[in-house]
PDB file of C-alpha atoms in Angstrom:
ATOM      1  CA  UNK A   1     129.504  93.443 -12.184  1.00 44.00           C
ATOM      2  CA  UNK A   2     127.136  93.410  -9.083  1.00 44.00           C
ATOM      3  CA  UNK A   3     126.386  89.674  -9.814  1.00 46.00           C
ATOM      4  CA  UNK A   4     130.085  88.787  -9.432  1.00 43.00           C
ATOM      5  CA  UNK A   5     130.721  90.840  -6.377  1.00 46.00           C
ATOM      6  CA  UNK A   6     128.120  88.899  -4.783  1.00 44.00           C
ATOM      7  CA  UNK A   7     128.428  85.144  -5.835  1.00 46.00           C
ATOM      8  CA  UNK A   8     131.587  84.704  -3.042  1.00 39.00           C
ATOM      9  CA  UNK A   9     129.636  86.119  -0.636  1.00 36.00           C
ATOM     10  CA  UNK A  10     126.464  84.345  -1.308  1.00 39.00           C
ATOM     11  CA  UNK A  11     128.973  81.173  -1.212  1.00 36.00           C
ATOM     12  CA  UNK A  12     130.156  81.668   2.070  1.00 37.00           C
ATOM     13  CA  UNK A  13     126.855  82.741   3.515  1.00 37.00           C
ATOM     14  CA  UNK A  14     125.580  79.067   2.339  1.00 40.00           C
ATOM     15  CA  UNK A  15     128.807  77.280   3.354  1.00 35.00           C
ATOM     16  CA  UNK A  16     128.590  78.886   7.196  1.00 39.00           C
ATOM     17  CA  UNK A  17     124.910  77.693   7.465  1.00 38.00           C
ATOM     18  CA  UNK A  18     125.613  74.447   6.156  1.00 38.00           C
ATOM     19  CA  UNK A  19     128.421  74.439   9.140  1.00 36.00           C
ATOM     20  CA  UNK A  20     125.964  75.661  11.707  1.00 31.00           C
ATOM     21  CA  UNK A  21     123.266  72.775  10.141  1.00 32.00           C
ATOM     22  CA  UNK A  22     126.200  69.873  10.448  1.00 31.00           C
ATOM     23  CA  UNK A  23     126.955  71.263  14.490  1.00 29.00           C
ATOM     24  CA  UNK A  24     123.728  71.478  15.608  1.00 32.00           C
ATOM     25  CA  UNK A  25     122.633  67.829  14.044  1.00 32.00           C
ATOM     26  CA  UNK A  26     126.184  66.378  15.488  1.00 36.00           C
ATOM     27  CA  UNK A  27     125.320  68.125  18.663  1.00 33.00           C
ATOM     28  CA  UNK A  28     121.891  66.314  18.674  1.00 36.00           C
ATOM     29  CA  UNK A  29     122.845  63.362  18.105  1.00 38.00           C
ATOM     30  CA  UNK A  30     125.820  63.516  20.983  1.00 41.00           C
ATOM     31  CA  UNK A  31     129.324  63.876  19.864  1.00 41.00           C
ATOM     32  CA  UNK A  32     132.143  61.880  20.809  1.00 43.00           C
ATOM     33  CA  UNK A  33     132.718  63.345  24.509  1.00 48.00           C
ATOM     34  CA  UNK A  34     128.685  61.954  24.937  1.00 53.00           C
ATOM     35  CA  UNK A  35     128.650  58.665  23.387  1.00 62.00           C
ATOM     36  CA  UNK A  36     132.139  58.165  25.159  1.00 82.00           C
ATOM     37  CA  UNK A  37     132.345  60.096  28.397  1.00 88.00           C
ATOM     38  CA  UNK A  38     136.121  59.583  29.333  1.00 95.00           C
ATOM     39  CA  UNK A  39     137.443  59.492  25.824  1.00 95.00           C
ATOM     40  CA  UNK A  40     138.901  63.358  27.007  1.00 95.00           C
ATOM     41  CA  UNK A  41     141.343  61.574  29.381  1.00 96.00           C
ATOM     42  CA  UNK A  42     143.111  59.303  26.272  1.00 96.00           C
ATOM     43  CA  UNK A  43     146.338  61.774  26.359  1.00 94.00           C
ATOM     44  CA  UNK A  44     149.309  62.125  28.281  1.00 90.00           C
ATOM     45  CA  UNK A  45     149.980  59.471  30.370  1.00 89.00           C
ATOM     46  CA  UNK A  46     146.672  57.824  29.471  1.00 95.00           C
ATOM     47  CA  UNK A  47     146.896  58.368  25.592  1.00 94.00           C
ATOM     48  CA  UNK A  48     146.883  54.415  25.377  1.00 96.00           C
ATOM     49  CA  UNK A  49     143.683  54.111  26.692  1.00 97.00           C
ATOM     50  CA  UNK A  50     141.227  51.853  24.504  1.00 97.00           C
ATOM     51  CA  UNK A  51     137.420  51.863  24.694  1.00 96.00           C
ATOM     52  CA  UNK A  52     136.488  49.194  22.150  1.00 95.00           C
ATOM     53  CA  UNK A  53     134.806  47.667  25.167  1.00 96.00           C
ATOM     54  CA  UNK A  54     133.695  50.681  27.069  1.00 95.00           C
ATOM     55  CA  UNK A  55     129.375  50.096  27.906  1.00 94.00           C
ATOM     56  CA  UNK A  56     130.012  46.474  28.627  1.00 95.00           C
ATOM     57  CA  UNK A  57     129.888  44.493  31.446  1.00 95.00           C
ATOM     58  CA  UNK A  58     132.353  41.198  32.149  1.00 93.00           C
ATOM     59  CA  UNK A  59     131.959  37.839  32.187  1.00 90.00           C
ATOM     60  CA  UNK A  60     130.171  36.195  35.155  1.00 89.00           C
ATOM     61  CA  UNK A  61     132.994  33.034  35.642  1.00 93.00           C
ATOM     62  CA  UNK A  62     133.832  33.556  39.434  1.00 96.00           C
ATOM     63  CA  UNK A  63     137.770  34.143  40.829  1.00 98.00           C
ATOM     64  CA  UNK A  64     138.769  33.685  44.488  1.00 97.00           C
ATOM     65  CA  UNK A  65     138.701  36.414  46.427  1.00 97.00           C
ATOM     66  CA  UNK A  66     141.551  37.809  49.200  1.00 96.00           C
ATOM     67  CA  UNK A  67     139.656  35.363  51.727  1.00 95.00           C
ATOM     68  CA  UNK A  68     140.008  32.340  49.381  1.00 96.00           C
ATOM     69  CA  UNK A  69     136.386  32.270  48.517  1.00 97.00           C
ATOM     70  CA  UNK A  70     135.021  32.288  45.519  1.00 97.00           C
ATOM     71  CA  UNK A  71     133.555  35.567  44.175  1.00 97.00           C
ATOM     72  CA  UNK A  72     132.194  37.314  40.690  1.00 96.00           C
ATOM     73  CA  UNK A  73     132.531  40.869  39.574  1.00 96.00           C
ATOM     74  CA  UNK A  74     128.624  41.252  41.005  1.00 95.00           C
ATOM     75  CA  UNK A  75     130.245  41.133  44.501  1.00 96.00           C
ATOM     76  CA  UNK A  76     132.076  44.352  43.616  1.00 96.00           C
ATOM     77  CA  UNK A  77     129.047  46.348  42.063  1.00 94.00           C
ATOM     78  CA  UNK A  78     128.289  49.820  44.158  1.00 96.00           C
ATOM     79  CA  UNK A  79     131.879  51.022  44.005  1.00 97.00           C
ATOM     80  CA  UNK A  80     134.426  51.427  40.759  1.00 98.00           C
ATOM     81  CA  UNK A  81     136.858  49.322  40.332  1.00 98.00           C
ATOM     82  CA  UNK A  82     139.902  48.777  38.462  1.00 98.00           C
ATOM     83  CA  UNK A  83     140.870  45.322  37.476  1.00 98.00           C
ATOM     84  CA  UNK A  84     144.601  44.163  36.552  1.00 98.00           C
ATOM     85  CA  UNK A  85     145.295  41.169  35.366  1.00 98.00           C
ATOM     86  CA  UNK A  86     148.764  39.989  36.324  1.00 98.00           C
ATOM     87  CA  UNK A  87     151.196  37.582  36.823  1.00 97.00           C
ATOM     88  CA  UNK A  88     154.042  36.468  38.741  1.00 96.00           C
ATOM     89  CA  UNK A  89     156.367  35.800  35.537  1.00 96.00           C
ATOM     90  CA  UNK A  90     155.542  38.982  33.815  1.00 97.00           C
ATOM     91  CA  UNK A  91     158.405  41.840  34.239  1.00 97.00           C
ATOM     92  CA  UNK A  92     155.785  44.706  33.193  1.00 97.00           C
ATOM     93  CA  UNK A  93     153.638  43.388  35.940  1.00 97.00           C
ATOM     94  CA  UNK A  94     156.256  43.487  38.549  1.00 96.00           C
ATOM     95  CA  UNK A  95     156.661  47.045  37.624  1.00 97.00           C
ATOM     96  CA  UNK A  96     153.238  48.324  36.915  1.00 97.00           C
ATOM     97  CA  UNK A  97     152.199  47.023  40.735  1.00 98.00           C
ATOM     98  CA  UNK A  98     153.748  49.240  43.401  1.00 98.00           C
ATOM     99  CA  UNK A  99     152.000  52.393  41.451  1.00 98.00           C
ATOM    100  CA  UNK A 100     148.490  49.863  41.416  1.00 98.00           C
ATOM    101  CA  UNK A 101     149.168  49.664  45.057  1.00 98.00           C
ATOM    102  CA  UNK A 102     150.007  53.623  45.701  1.00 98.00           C
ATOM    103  CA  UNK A 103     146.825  54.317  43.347  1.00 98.00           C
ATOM    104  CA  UNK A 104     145.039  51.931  46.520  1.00 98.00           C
ATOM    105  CA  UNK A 105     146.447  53.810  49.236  1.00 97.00           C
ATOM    106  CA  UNK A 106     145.288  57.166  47.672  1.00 96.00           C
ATOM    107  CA  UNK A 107     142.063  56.573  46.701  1.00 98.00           C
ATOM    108  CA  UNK A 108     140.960  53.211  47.838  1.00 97.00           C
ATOM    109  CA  UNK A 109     137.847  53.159  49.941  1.00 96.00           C
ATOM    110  CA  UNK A 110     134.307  52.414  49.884  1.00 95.00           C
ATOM    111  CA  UNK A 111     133.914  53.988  46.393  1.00 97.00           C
ATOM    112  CA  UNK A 112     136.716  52.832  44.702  1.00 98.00           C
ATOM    113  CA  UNK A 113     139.137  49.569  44.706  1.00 98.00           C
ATOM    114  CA  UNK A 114     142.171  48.437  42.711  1.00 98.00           C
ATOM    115  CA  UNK A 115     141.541  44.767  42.354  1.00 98.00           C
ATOM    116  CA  UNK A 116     144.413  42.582  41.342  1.00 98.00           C
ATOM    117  CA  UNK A 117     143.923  39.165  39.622  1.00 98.00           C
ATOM    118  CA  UNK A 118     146.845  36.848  39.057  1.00 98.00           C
ATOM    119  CA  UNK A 119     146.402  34.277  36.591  1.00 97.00           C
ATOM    120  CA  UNK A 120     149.255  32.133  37.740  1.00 96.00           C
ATOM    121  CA  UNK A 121     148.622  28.571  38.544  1.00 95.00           C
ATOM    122  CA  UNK A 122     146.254  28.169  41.914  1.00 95.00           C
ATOM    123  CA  UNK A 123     149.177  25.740  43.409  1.00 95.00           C
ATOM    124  CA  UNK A 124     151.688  29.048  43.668  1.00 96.00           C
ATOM    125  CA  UNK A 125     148.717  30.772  45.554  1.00 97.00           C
ATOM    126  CA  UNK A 126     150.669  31.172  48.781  1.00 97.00           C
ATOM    127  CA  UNK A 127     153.778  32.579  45.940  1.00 96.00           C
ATOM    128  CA  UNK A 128     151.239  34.828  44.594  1.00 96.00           C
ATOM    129  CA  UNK A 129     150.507  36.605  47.733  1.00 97.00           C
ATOM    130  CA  UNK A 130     153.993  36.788  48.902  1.00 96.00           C
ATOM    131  CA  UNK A 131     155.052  38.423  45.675  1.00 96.00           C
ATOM    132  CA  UNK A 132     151.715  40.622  46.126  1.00 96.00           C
ATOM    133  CA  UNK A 133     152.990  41.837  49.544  1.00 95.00           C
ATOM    134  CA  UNK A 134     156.525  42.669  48.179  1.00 96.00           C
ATOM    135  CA  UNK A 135     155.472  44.812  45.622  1.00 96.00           C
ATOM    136  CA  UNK A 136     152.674  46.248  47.550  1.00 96.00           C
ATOM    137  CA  UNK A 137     153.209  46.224  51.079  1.00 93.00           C
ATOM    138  CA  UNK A 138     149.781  45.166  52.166  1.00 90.00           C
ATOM    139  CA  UNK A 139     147.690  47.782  49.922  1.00 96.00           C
ATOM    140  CA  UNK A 140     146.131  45.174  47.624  1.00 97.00           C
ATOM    141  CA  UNK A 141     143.937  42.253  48.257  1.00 96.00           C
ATOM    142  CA  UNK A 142     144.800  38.835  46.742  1.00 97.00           C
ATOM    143  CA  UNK A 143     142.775  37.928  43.788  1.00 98.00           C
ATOM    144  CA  UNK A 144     143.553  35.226  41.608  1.00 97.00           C
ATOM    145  CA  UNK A 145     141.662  33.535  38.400  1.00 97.00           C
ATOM    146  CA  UNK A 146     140.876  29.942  38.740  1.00 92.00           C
ATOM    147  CA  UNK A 147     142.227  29.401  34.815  1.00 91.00           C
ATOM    148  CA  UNK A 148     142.829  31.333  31.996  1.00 90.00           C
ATOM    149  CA  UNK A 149     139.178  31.916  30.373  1.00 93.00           C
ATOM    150  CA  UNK A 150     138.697  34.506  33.051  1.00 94.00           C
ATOM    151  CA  UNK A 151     141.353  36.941  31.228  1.00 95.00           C
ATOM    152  CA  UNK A 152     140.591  36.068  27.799  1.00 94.00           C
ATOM    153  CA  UNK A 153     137.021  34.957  27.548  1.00 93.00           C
ATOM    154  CA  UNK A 154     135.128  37.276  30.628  1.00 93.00           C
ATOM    155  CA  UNK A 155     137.557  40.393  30.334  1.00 96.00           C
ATOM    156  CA  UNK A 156     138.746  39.940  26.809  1.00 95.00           C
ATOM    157  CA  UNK A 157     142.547  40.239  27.347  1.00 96.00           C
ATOM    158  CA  UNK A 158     145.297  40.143  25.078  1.00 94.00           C
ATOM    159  CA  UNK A 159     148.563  40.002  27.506  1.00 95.00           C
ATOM    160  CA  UNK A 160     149.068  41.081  30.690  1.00 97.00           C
ATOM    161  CA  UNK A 161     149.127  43.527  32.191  1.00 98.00           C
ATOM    162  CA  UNK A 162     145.760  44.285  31.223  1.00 98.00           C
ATOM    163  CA  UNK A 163     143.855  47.236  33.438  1.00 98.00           C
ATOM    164  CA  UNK A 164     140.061  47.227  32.989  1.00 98.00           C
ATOM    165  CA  UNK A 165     138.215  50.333  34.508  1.00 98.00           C
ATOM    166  CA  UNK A 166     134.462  49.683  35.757  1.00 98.00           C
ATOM    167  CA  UNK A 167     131.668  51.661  37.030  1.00 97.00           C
ATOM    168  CA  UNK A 168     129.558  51.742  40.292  1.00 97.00           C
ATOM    169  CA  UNK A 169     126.918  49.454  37.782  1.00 96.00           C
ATOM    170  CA  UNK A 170     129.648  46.816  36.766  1.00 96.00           C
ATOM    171  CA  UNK A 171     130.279  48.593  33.178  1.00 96.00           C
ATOM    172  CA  UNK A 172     133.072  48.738  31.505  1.00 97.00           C
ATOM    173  CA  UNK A 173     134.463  52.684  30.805  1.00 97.00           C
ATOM    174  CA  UNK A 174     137.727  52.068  29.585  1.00 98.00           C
ATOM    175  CA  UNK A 175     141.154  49.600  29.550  1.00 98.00           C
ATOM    176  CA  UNK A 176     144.663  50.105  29.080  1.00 98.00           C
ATOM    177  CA  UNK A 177     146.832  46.567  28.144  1.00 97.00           C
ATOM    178  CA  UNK A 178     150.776  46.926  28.928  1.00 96.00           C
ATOM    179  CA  UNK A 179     152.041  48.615  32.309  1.00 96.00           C
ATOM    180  CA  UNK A 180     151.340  52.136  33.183  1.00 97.00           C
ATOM    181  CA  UNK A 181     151.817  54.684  36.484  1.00 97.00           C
ATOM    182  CA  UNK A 182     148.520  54.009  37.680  1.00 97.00           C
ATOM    183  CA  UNK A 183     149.539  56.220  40.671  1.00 96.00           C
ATOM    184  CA  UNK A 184     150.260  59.220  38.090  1.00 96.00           C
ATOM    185  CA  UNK A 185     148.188  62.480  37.773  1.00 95.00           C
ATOM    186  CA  UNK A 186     146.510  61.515  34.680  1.00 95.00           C
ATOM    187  CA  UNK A 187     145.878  58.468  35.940  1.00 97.00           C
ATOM    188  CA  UNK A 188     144.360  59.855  39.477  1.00 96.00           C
ATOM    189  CA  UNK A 189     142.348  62.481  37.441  1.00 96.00           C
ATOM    190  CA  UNK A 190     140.513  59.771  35.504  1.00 97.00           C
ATOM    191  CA  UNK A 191     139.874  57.490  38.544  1.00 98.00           C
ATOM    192  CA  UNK A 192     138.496  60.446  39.996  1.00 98.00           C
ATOM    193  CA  UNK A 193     136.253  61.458  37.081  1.00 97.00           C
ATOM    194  CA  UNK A 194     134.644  58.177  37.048  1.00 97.00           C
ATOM    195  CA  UNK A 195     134.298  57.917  40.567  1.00 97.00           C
ATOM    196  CA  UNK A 196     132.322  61.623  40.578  1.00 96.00           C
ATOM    197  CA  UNK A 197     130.090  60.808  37.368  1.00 92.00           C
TER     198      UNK A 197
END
């Protein structure tokens, strides 16, 4: 009678150090929060966040810069940065921009820029920075890609809008494709994560 009594417990006693064995080897070997910092900020707002890229760094194909010069992400290492690809033909684009340009104004600086890079056709570059200034006043600088393997081939897009979230070090944390309220709280609270860490 003893024997039986004491089987369930012995049971549980095993099954609770077999927990504590599986938490403290997952805990070793990091758990998802280590091996990807930012994955707490995927809800909300930002639930569409993707990281299947997250620890890389871009292509190095250059883009012209708000001067008209040509420039590569390496010019933009030391600060974060959030890249958008966009164009003038693309509705979601039109409507993801004023909150790209409010997210500037808030926390644009030397630590952090928002920068914006049309793929339309370098012959509309004078359109593109018109339509720029209309959506955003004059918060955002005028990138633009000199073709189409810039956003496919060096960021890896699939459509635009396509928001791409570096560090200081030019690596990639994590990218949302389709529009969002990048001026939102969720939004704002991630930018300012990465721009702490």
């Amino acid at each position: 009678m003893a024997r039986i009594r004491t089987r369930p417990f012995i049971i549980a006693m095993l099954l609770g150090l077999a927990g504590t064995i599986v938490y403290v080897l997952g805990s070793a070997a990091g758990g998802p929060d280590e091996q990807i910092p930012f994955l707490r900020f995927a809800q909300g707002d930002l639930s569409g966040l993707e990281f299947t890229y997250a620890g890389t760094a871009p292509g190095g194909q250059d883009f012209i810069g708000p001067d008209d010069q040509p420039m590569s992400m390496a010019d933009l290492q030391g600060k974060v940065v959030l890249v958008n690809l966009w164009a003038t033909w693309c509705a979601p684009c039109e409507k993801e921009m004023p909150t790209l340009g409010a997210l500037q104004t808030a926390r644009g600086g030397e630590n952090f820029e928002v920068v914006a890079i049309s793929v339309d056709d370098l012959e509309i570059r004078d359109s593109v920075k018109a339509r720029l200034t209309e959506w955003t006043g004059s918060a955002l600088g005028a990138y633009q890609a000199n073709d189409f393997d810039l956003a496919y081939v060096d960021f890896k897009a699939r459509g635009f809008p396509t928001s791409i979230l570096y560090n200081r070090n030019g690596i990639e944390i994590a990218r949302y494709s389709g529009e969002l309220d990048w001026a939102s709280y969720d939004a704002i609270a991630l930018i300012d994560a990465v721009i702490a860490s």
